[in-house]
PDB file of C-alpha atoms and ligand atoms in Angstrom:
ATOM      1  CA  UNK A 146      11.705  22.286  16.169  1.00  0.00           C
ATOM      2  CA  UNK A 147      12.068  21.491  12.356  1.00  0.00           C
ATOM      3  CA  UNK A 148       8.791  21.262  10.060  1.00  0.00           C
ATOM      4  CA  UNK A 149       7.014  17.797  10.059  1.00  0.00           C
ATOM      5  CA  UNK A 150       7.357  16.305   6.432  1.00  0.00           C
ATOM      6  CA  UNK A 151      11.815  16.667   7.720  1.00  0.00           C
ATOM      7  CA  UNK A 152      11.495  15.241  11.545  1.00  0.00           C
ATOM      8  CA  UNK A 153       9.296  12.081   9.643  1.00  0.00           C
ATOM      9  CA  UNK A 154      12.577  12.353   6.911  1.00  0.00           C
ATOM     10  CA  UNK A 155      14.572  12.565   9.650  1.00  0.00           C
ATOM     11  CA  UNK A 156      13.068   9.549  11.910  1.00  0.00           C
ATOM     12  CA  UNK A 157      12.829   7.425   8.761  1.00  0.00           C
ATOM     13  CA  UNK A 158      15.650   7.712   8.230  1.00  0.00           C
ATOM     14  CA  UNK A 159      16.615   6.784  11.195  1.00  0.00           C
ATOM     15  CA  UNK A 160      14.797   3.279  11.465  1.00  0.00           C
ATOM     16  CA  UNK A 161      17.356   0.765  10.646  1.00  0.00           C
ATOM     17  CA  UNK A 162      14.418  -2.166  10.669  1.00  0.00           C
ATOM     18  CA  UNK A 163      10.642  -3.166  10.450  1.00  0.00           C
ATOM     19  CA  UNK A 164      10.284  -3.101  13.770  1.00  0.00           C
ATOM     20  CA  UNK A 165      12.267   0.446  14.467  1.00  0.00           C
ATOM     21  CA  UNK A 166       9.627   2.359  11.869  1.00  0.00           C
ATOM     22  CA  UNK A 167       6.855   0.637  13.818  1.00  0.00           C
ATOM     23  CA  UNK A 168       7.840   2.509  17.620  1.00  0.00           C
ATOM     24  CA  UNK A 169       9.334   5.278  15.168  1.00  0.00           C
ATOM     25  CA  UNK A 170       5.747   6.076  13.253  1.00  0.00           C
ATOM     26  CA  UNK A 171       3.523   5.256  16.620  1.00  0.00           C
ATOM     27  CA  UNK A 172       5.662   8.364  18.562  1.00  0.00           C
ATOM     28  CA  UNK A 173       5.280  10.378  15.352  1.00  0.00           C
ATOM     29  CA  UNK A 174       2.843  13.561  16.704  1.00  0.00           C
ATOM     30  CA  UNK A 175       3.894  15.064  13.032  1.00  0.00           C
ATOM     31  CA  UNK A 176       0.585  13.904  11.290  1.00  0.00           C
ATOM     32  CA  UNK A 177      -2.241  15.329  12.481  1.00  0.00           C
ATOM     33  CA  UNK A 178      -4.625  11.560  11.962  1.00  0.00           C
ATOM     34  CA  UNK A 179      -2.588  10.069  14.396  1.00  0.00           C
ATOM     35  CA  UNK A 180      -4.189  12.289  17.220  1.00  0.00           C
ATOM     36  CA  UNK A 181      -7.790  11.318  16.023  1.00  0.00           C
ATOM     37  CA  UNK A 182      -7.232   7.674  14.913  1.00  0.00           C
ATOM     38  CA  UNK A 183      -7.548   5.254  17.615  1.00  0.00           C
ATOM     39  CA  UNK A 184      -5.340   2.625  16.070  1.00  0.00           C
ATOM     40  CA  UNK A 185      -1.642   3.284  14.652  1.00  0.00           C
ATOM     41  CA  UNK A 186      -2.084   0.421  11.705  1.00  0.00           C
ATOM     42  CA  UNK A 187       1.345  -0.372  10.529  1.00  0.00           C
ATOM     43  CA  UNK A 188       1.179  -3.408   8.464  1.00  0.00           C
ATOM     44  CA  UNK A 189       0.151  -7.618   8.118  1.00  0.00           C
ATOM     45  CA  UNK A 190       1.409 -10.007   6.905  1.00  0.00           C
ATOM     46  CA  UNK A 191       5.211 -11.480   5.789  1.00  0.00           C
ATOM     47  CA  UNK A 192       7.665  -9.477   5.310  1.00  0.00           C
ATOM     48  CA  UNK A 193       9.564 -11.846   3.719  1.00  0.00           C
ATOM     49  CA  UNK A 194       6.196 -12.989   1.226  1.00  0.00           C
ATOM     50  CA  UNK A 195       8.975 -10.988  -1.344  1.00  0.00           C
ATOM     51  CA  UNK A 196       5.690  -8.828  -2.680  1.00  0.00           C
ATOM     52  CA  UNK A 197       3.916  -6.046  -1.116  1.00  0.00           C
ATOM     53  CA  UNK A 198       0.098  -4.049  -1.450  1.00  0.00           C
ATOM     54  CA  UNK A 199       0.107  -1.076  -0.741  1.00  0.00           C
ATOM     55  CA  UNK A 200      -3.268   0.370   0.243  1.00  0.00           C
ATOM     56  CA  UNK A 201      -4.424   3.920   0.539  1.00  0.00           C
ATOM     57  CA  UNK A 202      -5.691   3.972   4.280  1.00  0.00           C
ATOM     58  CA  UNK A 203      -7.426   2.587   7.836  1.00  0.00           C
ATOM     59  CA  UNK A 204     -11.632   2.047   7.672  1.00  0.00           C
ATOM     60  CA  UNK A 205     -13.094   1.916  10.629  1.00  0.00           C
ATOM     61  CA  UNK A 206     -12.744  -1.948  10.634  1.00  0.00           C
ATOM     62  CA  UNK A 207      -8.778  -1.784  10.434  1.00  0.00           C
ATOM     63  CA  UNK A 208      -8.922   1.729  12.932  1.00  0.00           C
ATOM     64  CA  UNK A 209     -10.402  -0.608  15.888  1.00  0.00           C
ATOM     65  CA  UNK A 210      -7.983  -4.020  14.522  1.00  0.00           C
ATOM     66  CA  UNK A 211      -5.302  -1.840  13.959  1.00  0.00           C
ATOM     67  CA  UNK A 212      -4.250  -4.174  10.808  1.00  0.00           C
ATOM     68  CA  UNK A 213      -5.147  -3.406   7.561  1.00  0.00           C
ATOM     69  CA  UNK A 214      -7.876  -4.274   5.193  1.00  0.00           C
ATOM     70  CA  UNK A 215      -9.678  -6.103   7.868  1.00  0.00           C
ATOM     71  CA  UNK A 216     -13.317  -4.656   6.848  1.00  0.00           C
ATOM     72  CA  UNK A 217     -15.505  -4.998   3.212  1.00  0.00           C
ATOM     73  CA  UNK A 218     -12.809  -4.187   0.887  1.00  0.00           C
ATOM     74  CA  UNK A 219     -10.098  -6.428   3.295  1.00  0.00           C
ATOM     75  CA  UNK A 220     -12.554 -10.117   2.176  1.00  0.00           C
ATOM     76  CA  UNK A 221     -12.303  -9.076  -1.098  1.00  0.00           C
ATOM     77  CA  UNK A 222      -9.078  -7.938  -1.269  1.00  0.00           C
ATOM     78  CA  UNK A 223      -8.548 -12.093   0.285  1.00  0.00           C
ATOM     79  CA  UNK A 224     -10.453 -13.298  -2.372  1.00  0.00           C
ATOM     80  CA  UNK A 225      -8.906 -11.805  -5.461  1.00  0.00           C
ATOM     81  CA  UNK A 226      -5.045 -12.763  -4.116  1.00  0.00           C
ATOM     82  CA  UNK A 227      -6.865 -16.805  -3.187  1.00  0.00           C
ATOM     83  CA  UNK A 228      -8.060 -15.974  -7.155  1.00  0.00           C
ATOM     84  CA  UNK A 229      -4.327 -17.062  -7.866  1.00  0.00           C
ATOM     85  CA  UNK A 230      -2.975 -18.362  -4.906  1.00  0.00           C
ATOM     86  CA  UNK A 231      -2.186 -16.371  -2.092  1.00  0.00           C
ATOM     87  CA  UNK A 232      -2.754 -15.040   0.987  1.00  0.00           C
ATOM     88  CA  UNK A 233      -1.988 -12.920   3.666  1.00  0.00           C
ATOM     89  CA  UNK A 234       1.561 -16.421   4.016  1.00  0.00           C
ATOM     90  CA  UNK A 235       1.839 -14.741   1.331  1.00  0.00           C
ATOM     91  CA  UNK A 236       2.251 -10.584   0.890  1.00  0.00           C
ATOM     92  CA  UNK A 237       2.728  -7.960   3.612  1.00  0.00           C
ATOM     93  CA  UNK A 238      -0.211  -5.639   3.286  1.00  0.00           C
ATOM     94  CA  UNK A 239       0.446  -1.739   4.132  1.00  0.00           C
ATOM     95  CA  UNK A 240      -1.303   1.239   3.749  1.00  0.00           C
ATOM     96  CA  UNK A 241      -0.289   5.079   2.000  1.00  0.00           C
ATOM     97  CA  UNK A 242      -1.780   5.983   5.578  1.00  0.00           C
ATOM     98  CA  UNK A 243      -0.933   4.736   8.761  1.00  0.00           C
ATOM     99  CA  UNK A 244      -3.695   6.588  10.263  1.00  0.00           C
ATOM    100  CA  UNK A 245      -7.873   6.533   9.943  1.00  0.00           C
ATOM    101  CA  UNK A 246      -8.074   9.882   8.986  1.00  0.00           C
ATOM    102  CA  UNK A 247     -12.718  10.736   9.948  1.00  0.00           C
ATOM    103  CA  UNK A 248     -15.251   9.751   8.347  1.00  0.00           C
ATOM    104  CA  UNK A 249     -12.539   7.576   5.575  1.00  0.00           C
ATOM    105  CA  UNK A 250     -12.090  11.782   4.340  1.00  0.00           C
ATOM    106  CA  UNK A 251      -9.205  10.911   1.759  1.00  0.00           C
ATOM    107  CA  UNK A 252      -5.975  12.019   2.935  1.00  0.00           C
ATOM    108  CA  UNK A 253      -4.991  15.721   2.424  1.00  0.00           C
ATOM    109  CA  UNK A 254      -2.194  16.513   0.937  1.00  0.00           C
ATOM    110  CA  UNK A 255       0.179  17.782   3.501  1.00  0.00           C
ATOM    111  CA  UNK A 256      -1.264  13.969   5.767  1.00  0.00           C
ATOM    112  CA  UNK A 257       0.235  12.168   2.493  1.00  0.00           C
ATOM    113  CA  UNK A 258       4.084  13.974   2.128  1.00  0.00           C
ATOM    114  CA  UNK A 259       4.472  13.584   6.020  1.00  0.00           C
ATOM    115  CA  UNK A 260       2.789   9.556   5.539  1.00  0.00           C
ATOM    116  CA  UNK A 261       5.548   9.221   2.824  1.00  0.00           C
ATOM    117  CA  UNK A 262       9.162   8.920   3.198  1.00  0.00           C
ATOM    118  CA  UNK A 263       7.584   6.178   6.432  1.00  0.00           C
ATOM    119  CA  UNK A 264       6.535   4.478   3.752  1.00  0.00           C
ATOM    120  CA  UNK A 265       8.817   4.851   1.244  1.00  0.00           C
ATOM    121  CA  UNK A 266      11.656   3.690   4.031  1.00  0.00           C
ATOM    122  CA  UNK A 267       9.269   0.294   5.105  1.00  0.00           C
ATOM    123  CA  UNK A 268       9.279  -0.854   1.160  1.00  0.00           C
ATOM    124  CA  UNK A 269      13.546   0.134   1.374  1.00  0.00           C
ATOM    125  CA  UNK A 270      13.295  -2.247   5.251  1.00  0.00           C
ATOM    126  CA  UNK A 271      11.161  -4.822   2.865  1.00  0.00           C
ATOM    127  CA  UNK A 272      12.903  -4.856   0.339  1.00  0.00           C
ATOM    128  CA  UNK A 273      10.330  -6.646  -1.820  1.00  0.00           C
ATOM    129  CA  UNK A 274      10.595  -7.920  -5.059  1.00  0.00           C
ATOM    130  CA  UNK A 275       7.437  -6.487  -6.637  1.00  0.00           C
ATOM    131  CA  UNK A 276       4.496  -3.807  -5.633  1.00  0.00           C
ATOM    132  CA  UNK A 277       0.858  -4.009  -5.550  1.00  0.00           C
ATOM    133  CA  UNK A 278      -0.196  -0.177  -5.285  1.00  0.00           C
ATOM    134  CA  UNK A 279      -4.456  -1.151  -4.838  1.00  0.00           C
ATOM    135  CA  UNK A 280      -5.713   2.784  -6.333  1.00  0.00           C
ATOM    136  CA  UNK A 281      -5.165   5.751  -7.913  1.00  0.00           C
ATOM    137  CA  UNK A 282      -3.656   7.159  -3.832  1.00  0.00           C
ATOM    138  CA  UNK A 283      -1.021   4.957  -3.433  1.00  0.00           C
ATOM    139  CA  UNK A 284       0.060   5.123  -7.118  1.00  0.00           C
ATOM    140  CA  UNK A 285      -0.008   8.732  -7.728  1.00  0.00           C
ATOM    141  CA  UNK A 286       1.437   9.392  -4.290  1.00  0.00           C
ATOM    142  CA  UNK A 287       4.710   6.776  -5.544  1.00  0.00           C
ATOM    143  CA  UNK A 288       4.704   6.892  -8.578  1.00  0.00           C
ATOM    144  CA  UNK A 289       4.419  11.048  -9.277  1.00  0.00           C
ATOM    145  CA  UNK A 290       2.004  10.305 -12.146  1.00  0.00           C
ATOM    146  CA  UNK A 291      -1.511  11.723 -11.807  1.00  0.00           C
ATOM    147  CA  UNK A 292      -3.016  10.359 -14.395  1.00  0.00           C
ATOM    148  CA  UNK A 293      -6.544   8.671 -13.829  1.00  0.00           C
ATOM    149  CA  UNK A 294      -6.426   5.271 -12.513  1.00  0.00           C
ATOM    150  CA  UNK A 295      -8.233   3.813 -14.750  1.00  0.00           C
ATOM    151  CA  UNK A 296      -5.295   4.183 -17.315  1.00  0.00           C
ATOM    152  CA  UNK A 297      -2.024   4.191 -15.453  1.00  0.00           C
ATOM    153  CA  UNK A 298      -3.571   0.132 -14.823  1.00  0.00           C
ATOM    154  CA  UNK A 299      -2.512  -2.922 -15.703  1.00  0.00           C
ATOM    155  CA  UNK A 300       0.728  -1.673 -16.350  1.00  0.00           C
ATOM    156  CA  UNK A 301       4.478  -2.798 -14.157  1.00  0.00           C
ATOM    157  CA  UNK A 302       5.577   0.198 -13.495  1.00  0.00           C
ATOM    158  CA  UNK A 303       9.289   1.099 -12.192  1.00  0.00           C
ATOM    159  CA  UNK A 304       9.333   2.951  -9.184  1.00  0.00           C
ATOM    160  CA  UNK A 305      12.843   4.560  -7.919  1.00  0.00           C
ATOM    161  CA  UNK A 306      12.976   3.869  -3.845  1.00  0.00           C
ATOM    162  CA  UNK A 307      15.390   5.565  -1.413  1.00  0.00           C
ATOM    163  CA  UNK A 308      17.919   2.948   0.008  1.00  0.00           C
ATOM    164  CA  UNK A 309      17.165   0.309  -2.919  1.00  0.00           C
ATOM    165  CA  UNK A 310      20.104  -0.190  -5.169  1.00  0.00           C
ATOM    166  CA  UNK A 311      17.160  -0.803  -8.548  1.00  0.00           C
ATOM    167  CA  UNK A 312      14.008   0.131  -9.357  1.00  0.00           C
ATOM    168  CA  UNK A 313      11.131  -2.506  -7.842  1.00  0.00           C
ATOM    169  CA  UNK A 314       8.732  -3.420 -10.333  1.00  0.00           C
ATOM    170  CA  UNK A 315       5.316  -2.143  -8.885  1.00  0.00           C
ATOM    171  CA  UNK A 316       1.585  -2.732 -10.466  1.00  0.00           C
ATOM    172  CA  UNK A 317      -0.958  -0.054 -10.548  1.00  0.00           C
ATOM    173  CA  UNK A 318      -4.308  -1.481  -9.731  1.00  0.00           C
ATOM    174  CA  UNK A 319      -7.722  -0.968  -8.722  1.00  0.00           C
ATOM    175  CA  UNK A 320      -8.837  -0.285  -4.787  1.00  0.00           C
ATOM    176  CA  UNK A 321     -11.229  -3.060  -4.381  1.00  0.00           C
ATOM    177  CA  UNK A 322     -13.699  -0.260  -2.187  1.00  0.00           C
ATOM    178  CA  UNK A 323     -13.645   1.142  -6.223  1.00  0.00           C
ATOM    179  CA  UNK A 324     -14.591  -2.476  -7.467  1.00  0.00           C
ATOM    180  CA  UNK A 325     -16.995  -3.046  -4.586  1.00  0.00           C
ATOM    181  CA  UNK A 326     -18.656  -0.414  -5.887  1.00  0.00           C
ATOM    182  CA  UNK A 327     -18.274  -0.594  -9.854  1.00  0.00           C
ATOM    183  CA  UNK A 328     -18.503  -4.777  -9.671  1.00  0.00           C
ATOM    184  CA  UNK A 329     -18.053  -4.121 -13.647  1.00  0.00           C
ATOM    185  CA  UNK A 330     -15.072  -3.131 -13.841  1.00  0.00           C
ATOM    186  CA  UNK A 331     -14.278  -6.659 -11.559  1.00  0.00           C
ATOM    187  CA  UNK A 332     -12.730  -7.942 -15.750  1.00  0.00           C
ATOM    188  CA  UNK A 333     -10.392  -5.096 -15.477  1.00  0.00           C
ATOM    189  CA  UNK A 334      -9.234  -6.670 -11.759  1.00  0.00           C
ATOM    190  CA  UNK A 335      -9.050 -10.286 -12.683  1.00  0.00           C
ATOM    191  CA  UNK A 336      -6.767  -9.084 -15.733  1.00  0.00           C
ATOM    192  CA  UNK A 337      -4.661  -7.559 -13.401  1.00  0.00           C
ATOM    193  CA  UNK A 338      -3.716 -10.187 -10.712  1.00  0.00           C
ATOM    194  CA  UNK A 339      -3.729 -12.501 -13.851  1.00  0.00           C
ATOM    195  CA  UNK A 340      -0.406  -9.951 -14.739  1.00  0.00           C
ATOM    196  CA  UNK A 341       0.811  -9.993 -11.514  1.00  0.00           C
ATOM    197  CA  UNK A 342       1.074 -13.884 -10.925  1.00  0.00           C
ATOM    198  CA  UNK A 343       2.401 -14.583 -14.020  1.00  0.00           C
ATOM    199  CA  UNK A 344       5.068 -12.431 -12.950  1.00  0.00           C
ATOM    200  CA  UNK A 345       5.674 -13.958  -9.291  1.00  0.00           C
ATOM    201  CA  UNK A 346       6.266 -17.692 -11.489  1.00  0.00           C
ATOM    202  CA  UNK A 347       9.145 -15.414 -13.204  1.00  0.00           C
ATOM    203  CA  UNK A 348       6.912 -15.517 -16.776  1.00  0.00           C
ATOM    204  CA  UNK A 349       5.006 -11.399 -16.987  1.00  0.00           C
ATOM    205  CA  UNK A 350       7.456  -8.590 -17.940  1.00  0.00           C
ATOM    206  CA  UNK A 351       7.979  -7.070 -14.473  1.00  0.00           C
ATOM    207  CA  UNK A 352      11.277  -6.604 -14.752  1.00  0.00           C
TER     208      UNK A 352
HETATM  209  N1  URA B 582      -8.624   0.443   2.091  1.00  0.00           N
HETATM  210  C1  URA B 582      -7.721   1.005   2.230  1.00  0.00           C
HETATM  211  O1  URA B 582      -7.560   1.130   1.273  1.00  0.00           O
HETATM  212  N2  URA B 582      -6.352  -0.223   3.600  1.00  0.00           N
HETATM  213  C2  URA B 582      -7.231  -0.479   4.343  1.00  0.00           C
HETATM  214  O2  URA B 582      -6.246  -0.862   5.670  1.00  0.00           O
HETATM  215  C3  URA B 582      -8.816  -0.209   4.311  1.00  0.00           C
HETATM  216  C4  URA B 582      -9.538  -0.329   3.399  1.00  0.00           C
END
């Protein structure tokens, strides 16, 4: 049998719709996290909104609900979105890793590598006008830039996504779980939210 990353790539490439991609992920046995998770956590929100948020991976609540960002960091994320007039009808939310790592440990490089083809295909099928990358893991995995998130946050980058003709403007931000642990960083988060709002209003420098 082909190596897991090659199988992931072939399955992801073969998915012509978001629903087909969800089904392909649900049937994929090349990531060991699928065996220990309760549910696949695929996405939540509005795929036609033009704005896609990418977190790290499900925690305990998300694993139980099969939905991203429903626990404490999800509640903070909802408040952050509300502060710039957004809610889940106006964004699509997904994660770098669609299955909960046991005990909320960070995913390994191998686990990230096998999930990335699915995430990139997810982005290509949704065709967002803007992306928000929540936290270091999603930012590093998608941009390939391993600089610290405190340095990368708040600056738009262009993300080349296979299957899309033009790069997608992506804004790295601090992860809500980090903000819960580090309230002093909230000021940076609000600055980044204002940048996002400006870009959505067509006034920012995202493009
Ligand atoms: N943290 C994430 O990155 N994603 C979730 O879905 C929940 C918490």
